[in-house]
XYZ file of C-alpha atoms in Angstrom:
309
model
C -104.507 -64.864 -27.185
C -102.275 -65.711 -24.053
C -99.723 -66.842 -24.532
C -98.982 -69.784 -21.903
C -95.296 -69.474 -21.881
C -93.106 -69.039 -18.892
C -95.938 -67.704 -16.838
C -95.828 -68.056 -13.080
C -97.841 -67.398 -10.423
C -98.398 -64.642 -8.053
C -98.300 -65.046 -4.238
C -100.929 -65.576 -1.646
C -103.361 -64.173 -1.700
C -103.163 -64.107 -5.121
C -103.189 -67.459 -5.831
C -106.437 -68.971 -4.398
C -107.754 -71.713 -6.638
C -111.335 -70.382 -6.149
C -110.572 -67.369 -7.764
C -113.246 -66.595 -10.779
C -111.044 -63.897 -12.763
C -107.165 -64.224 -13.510
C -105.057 -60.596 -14.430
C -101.932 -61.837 -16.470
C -99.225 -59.177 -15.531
C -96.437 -57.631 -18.704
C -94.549 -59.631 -17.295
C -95.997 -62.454 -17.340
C -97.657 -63.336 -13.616
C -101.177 -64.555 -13.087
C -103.167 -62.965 -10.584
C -105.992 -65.355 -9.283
C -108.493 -62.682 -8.081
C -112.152 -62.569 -7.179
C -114.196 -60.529 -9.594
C -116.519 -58.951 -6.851
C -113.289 -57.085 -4.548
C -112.152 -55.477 -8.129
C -115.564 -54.744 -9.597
C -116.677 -52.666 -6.411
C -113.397 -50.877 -5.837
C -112.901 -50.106 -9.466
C -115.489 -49.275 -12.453
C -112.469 -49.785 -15.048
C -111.899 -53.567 -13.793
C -115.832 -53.915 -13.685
C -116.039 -52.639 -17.237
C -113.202 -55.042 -18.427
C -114.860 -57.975 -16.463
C -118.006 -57.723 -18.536
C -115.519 -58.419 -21.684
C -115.297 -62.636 -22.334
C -111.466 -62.704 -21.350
C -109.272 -65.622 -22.651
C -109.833 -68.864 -21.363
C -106.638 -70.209 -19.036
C -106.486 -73.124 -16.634
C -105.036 -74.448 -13.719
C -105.039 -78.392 -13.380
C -108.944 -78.518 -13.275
C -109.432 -75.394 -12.933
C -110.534 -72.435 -15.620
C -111.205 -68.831 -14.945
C -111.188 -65.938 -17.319
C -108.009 -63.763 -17.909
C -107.296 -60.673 -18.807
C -104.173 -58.948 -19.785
C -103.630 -55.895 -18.246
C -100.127 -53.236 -19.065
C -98.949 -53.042 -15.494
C -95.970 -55.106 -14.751
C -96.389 -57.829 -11.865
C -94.496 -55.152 -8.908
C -97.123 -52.532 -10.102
C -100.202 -55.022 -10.217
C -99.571 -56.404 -6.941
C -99.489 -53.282 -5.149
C -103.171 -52.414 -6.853
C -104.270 -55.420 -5.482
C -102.664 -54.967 -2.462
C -104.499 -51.936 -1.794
C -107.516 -53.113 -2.806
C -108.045 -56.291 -0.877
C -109.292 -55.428 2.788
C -106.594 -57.878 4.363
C -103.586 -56.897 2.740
C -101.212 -53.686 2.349
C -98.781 -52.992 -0.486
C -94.708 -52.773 0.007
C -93.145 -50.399 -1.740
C -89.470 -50.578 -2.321
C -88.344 -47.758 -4.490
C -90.631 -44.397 -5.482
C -90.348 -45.369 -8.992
C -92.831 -48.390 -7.851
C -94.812 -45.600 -5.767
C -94.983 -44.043 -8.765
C -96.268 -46.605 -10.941
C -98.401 -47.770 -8.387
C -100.428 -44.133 -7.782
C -100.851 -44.075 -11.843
C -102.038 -47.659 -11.311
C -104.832 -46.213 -8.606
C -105.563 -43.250 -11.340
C -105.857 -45.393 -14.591
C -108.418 -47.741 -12.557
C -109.824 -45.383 -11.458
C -110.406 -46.836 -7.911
C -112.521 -45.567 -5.224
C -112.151 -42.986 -2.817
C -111.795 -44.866 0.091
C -108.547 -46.875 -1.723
C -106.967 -43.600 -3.341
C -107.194 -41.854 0.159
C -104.816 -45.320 1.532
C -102.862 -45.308 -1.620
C -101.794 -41.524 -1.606
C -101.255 -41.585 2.161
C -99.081 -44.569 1.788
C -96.792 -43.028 -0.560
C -96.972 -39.283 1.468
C -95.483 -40.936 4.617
C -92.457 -42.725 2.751
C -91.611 -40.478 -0.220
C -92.672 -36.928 0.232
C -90.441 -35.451 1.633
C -87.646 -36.104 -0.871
C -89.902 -36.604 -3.956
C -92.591 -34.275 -2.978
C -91.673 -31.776 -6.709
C -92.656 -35.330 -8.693
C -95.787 -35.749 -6.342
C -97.133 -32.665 -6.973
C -96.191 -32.493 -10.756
C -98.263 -36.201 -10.677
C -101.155 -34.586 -8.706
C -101.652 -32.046 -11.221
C -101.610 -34.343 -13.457
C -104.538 -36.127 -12.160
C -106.750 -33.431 -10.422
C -105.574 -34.546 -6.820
C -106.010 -31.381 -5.218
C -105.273 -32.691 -1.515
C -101.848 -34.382 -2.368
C -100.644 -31.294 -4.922
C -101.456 -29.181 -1.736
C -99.262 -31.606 0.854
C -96.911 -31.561 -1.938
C -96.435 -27.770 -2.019
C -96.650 -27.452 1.566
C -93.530 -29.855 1.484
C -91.364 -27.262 -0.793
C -91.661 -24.944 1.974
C -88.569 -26.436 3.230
C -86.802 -24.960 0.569
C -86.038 -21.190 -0.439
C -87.305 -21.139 -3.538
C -87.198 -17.358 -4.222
C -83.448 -17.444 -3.987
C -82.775 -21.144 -4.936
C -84.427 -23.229 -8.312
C -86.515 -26.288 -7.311
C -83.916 -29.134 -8.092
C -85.445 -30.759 -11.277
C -87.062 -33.795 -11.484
C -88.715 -35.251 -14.701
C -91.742 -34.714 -14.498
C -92.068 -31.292 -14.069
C -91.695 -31.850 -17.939
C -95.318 -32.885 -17.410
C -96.672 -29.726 -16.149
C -98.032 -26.742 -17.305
C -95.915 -23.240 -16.312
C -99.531 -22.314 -14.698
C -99.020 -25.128 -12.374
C -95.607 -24.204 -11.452
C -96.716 -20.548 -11.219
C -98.751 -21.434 -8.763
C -96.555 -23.048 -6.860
C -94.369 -20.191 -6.700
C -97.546 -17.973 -5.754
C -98.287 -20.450 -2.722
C -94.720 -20.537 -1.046
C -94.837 -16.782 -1.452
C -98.196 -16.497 0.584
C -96.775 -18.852 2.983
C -94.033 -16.995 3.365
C -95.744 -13.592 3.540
C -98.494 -15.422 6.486
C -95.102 -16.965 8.588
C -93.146 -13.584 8.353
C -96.072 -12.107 10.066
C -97.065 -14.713 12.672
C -95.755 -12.919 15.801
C -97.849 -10.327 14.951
C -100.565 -11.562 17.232
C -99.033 -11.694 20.813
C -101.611 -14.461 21.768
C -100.018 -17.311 21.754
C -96.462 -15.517 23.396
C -95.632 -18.054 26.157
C -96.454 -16.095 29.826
C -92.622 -16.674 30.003
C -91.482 -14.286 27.327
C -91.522 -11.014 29.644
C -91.158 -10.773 33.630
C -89.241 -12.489 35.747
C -88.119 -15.971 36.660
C -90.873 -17.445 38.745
C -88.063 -20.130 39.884
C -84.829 -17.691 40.110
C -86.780 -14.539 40.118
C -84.205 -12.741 37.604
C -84.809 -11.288 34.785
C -85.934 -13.892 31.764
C -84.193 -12.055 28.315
C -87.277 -10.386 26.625
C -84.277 -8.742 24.449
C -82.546 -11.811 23.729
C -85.984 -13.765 22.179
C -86.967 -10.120 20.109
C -83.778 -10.250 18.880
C -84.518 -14.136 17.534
C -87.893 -13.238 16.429
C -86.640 -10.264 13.814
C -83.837 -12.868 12.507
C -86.679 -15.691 12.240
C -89.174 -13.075 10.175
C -86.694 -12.718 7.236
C -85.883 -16.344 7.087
C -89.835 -17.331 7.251
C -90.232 -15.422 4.124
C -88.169 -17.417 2.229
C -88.543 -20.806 4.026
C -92.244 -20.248 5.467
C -92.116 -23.740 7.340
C -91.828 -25.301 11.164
C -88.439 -26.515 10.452
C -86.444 -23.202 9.785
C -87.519 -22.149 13.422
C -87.124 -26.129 14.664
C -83.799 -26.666 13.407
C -81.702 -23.976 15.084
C -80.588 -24.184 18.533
C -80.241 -20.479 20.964
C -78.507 -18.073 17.916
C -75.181 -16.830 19.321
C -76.371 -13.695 19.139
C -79.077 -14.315 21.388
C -76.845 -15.907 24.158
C -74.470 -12.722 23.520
C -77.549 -10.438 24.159
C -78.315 -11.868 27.588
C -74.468 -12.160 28.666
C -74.046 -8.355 28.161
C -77.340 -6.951 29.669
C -77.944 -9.500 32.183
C -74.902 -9.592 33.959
C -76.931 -11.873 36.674
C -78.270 -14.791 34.364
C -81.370 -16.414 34.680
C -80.599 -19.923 34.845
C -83.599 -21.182 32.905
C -83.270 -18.920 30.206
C -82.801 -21.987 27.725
C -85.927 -23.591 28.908
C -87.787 -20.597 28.046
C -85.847 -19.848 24.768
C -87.018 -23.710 23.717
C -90.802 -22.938 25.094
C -90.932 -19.819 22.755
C -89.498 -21.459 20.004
C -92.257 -24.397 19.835
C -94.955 -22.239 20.424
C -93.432 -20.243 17.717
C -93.381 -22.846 15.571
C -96.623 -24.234 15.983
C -98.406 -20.442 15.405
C -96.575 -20.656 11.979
C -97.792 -23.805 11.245
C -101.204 -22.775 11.938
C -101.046 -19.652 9.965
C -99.944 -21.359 6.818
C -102.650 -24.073 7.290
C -104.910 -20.972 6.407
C -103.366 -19.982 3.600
C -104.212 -23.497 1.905
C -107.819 -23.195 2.726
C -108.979 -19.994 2.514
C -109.298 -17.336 -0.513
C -107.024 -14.130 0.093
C -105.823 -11.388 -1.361
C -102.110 -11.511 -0.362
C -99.760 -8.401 0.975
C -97.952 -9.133 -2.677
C -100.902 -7.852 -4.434
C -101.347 -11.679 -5.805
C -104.807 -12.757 -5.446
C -104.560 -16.492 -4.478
C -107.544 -18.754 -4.901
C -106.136 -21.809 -3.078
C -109.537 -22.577 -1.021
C -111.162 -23.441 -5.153
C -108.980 -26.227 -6.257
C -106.118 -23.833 -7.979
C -103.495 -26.180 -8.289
C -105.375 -28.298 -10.618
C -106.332 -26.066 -13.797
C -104.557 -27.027 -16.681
């Protein structure tokens, strides 16, 4: 029985008095809802729609409700999601949270998860991205445990612990092995991405075309043998993005190019993006193909290996 106490009533669009089903919040909010948008995004809310909910009404109007555990932030955002005209707003990643175990427990349909984990991806990964991934394993979400991990590339997790966040009290050590096994293939695929010359700007060796001095081939090798051992322990863009021309480059072209090539810069920051984009490419392999890694670690990350249990 529902109780008929203190209950309010949601916002538009979630108020419509032609609604035909009505979800009653923890909290105590109605949702007026049609029963056709839930049934065909969800089989749970189809399955609990066959059920004779209680009977509530609204001046004249009666509809079926159903009490559901989510609290009205939580609900909404479902909805949200749901309904082809409207998008959820998420304030804090505790309601991201809630809301992605909403999507799971309703099990909702592809099309809607896909929105719903891409929503939270863009506005809480990068700071939350250990509790994402703990959460994906949790639910078999292969692609977001994989953007997840590819996130903690940022950090140097050899030498450094992950900073802990609760729920990694919710995985298994498998899952966190594996974890560990992935960073240390990335790192392994971004230490050796100047390997292949290819993608060398036509800058890197020869003169100036505009000054016609020498450009600094020593100066940039010098870069790329400080960049390998940092890649292996933080295999991402950023460690190669977020440092400016090393000192000890600049020092390098001062003493054996006493006449400087004025664009050497320019063509420091053209060899740094293309190096940065070669390691991004490289480690986009790694999370999509089977190998057998230089560690001896045979990593299975093209079958779904962050999800075993």
């Amino acid at each position: 029985m529902i109780s008929k106490l203190s209950i309010f009533t949601a916002k538009a669009p979630f108020d419509r008095v032609d609604a035909d089903i009505i979800l009653l919040s923890s909290d105590n909010v109605e949702f007026w809802v049609f029963k056709i948008i839930l049934s065909l995004s969800s089989p749970v809310f189809e399955d609990m729609f066959r059920a004779n909910g209680s009977k509530t009404s609204r001046s004249d109007i009666s509809a079926p409700a159903f009490q559901v555990s989510e609290s009205s932030t939580t609900l909404e955002a479902l909805l949200r999601i749901i309904y082809p005209t409207t998008t959820p707003t998420l304030q804090s990643y505790d309601d991201a949270k809630a809301f992605l175990e909403a999507t799971a427990k309703y099990k909702v349909s592809d099309v809607v998860l896909k929105r719903a984990k891409q929503m939270v991806s863009a506005k809480y990964m990068e700071k939350h991205f250990m509790s994402i991934y703990a959460l994906s394993c949790r639910y078999r979400w292969k692609d977001l445990a994989l953007a997840a991990a590819k996130e903690s590339l940022r950090l140097d997790v050899v030498h450094n612990t992950i900073p802990f966040v609760q729920e990694m009290e919710e995985i298994t050590a498998a899952s966190y092995h594996r974890l560990l096994l992935y960073h240390r293939a990335c790192g392994t695929a971004a230490h050796n991405a100047d390997s292949n010359e290819e993608w060398f700007p036509s800058t890197y060796t020869g003169r100036c075309k505009k000054c016609r001095h020498d450009t600094g081939r020593a100066g940039i090798d010098k870069y790329r043998t400080a960049c390998k051992t940092m890649l292996l322990w933080r295999p991402s863009q950023s460690t190669i993005l977020d440092a400016g021309i090393p000192d000890e480059v600049a020092a390098i072209w001062i003493a054996q190019y006493p006449t400087p090539c004025q664009h050497r810069p320019e063509y420091f920051l053209e060899f740094r993006s293309a190096y940065a984009a070669e390691v991004e490419r490289v480690i986009s392999k790694v999370g999509t193909l089977p190998a057998r890694h230089a560690y001896g670690i045979h990593l299975n990350l093209g079958r779904a290996v962050f999800l075993h249990r």
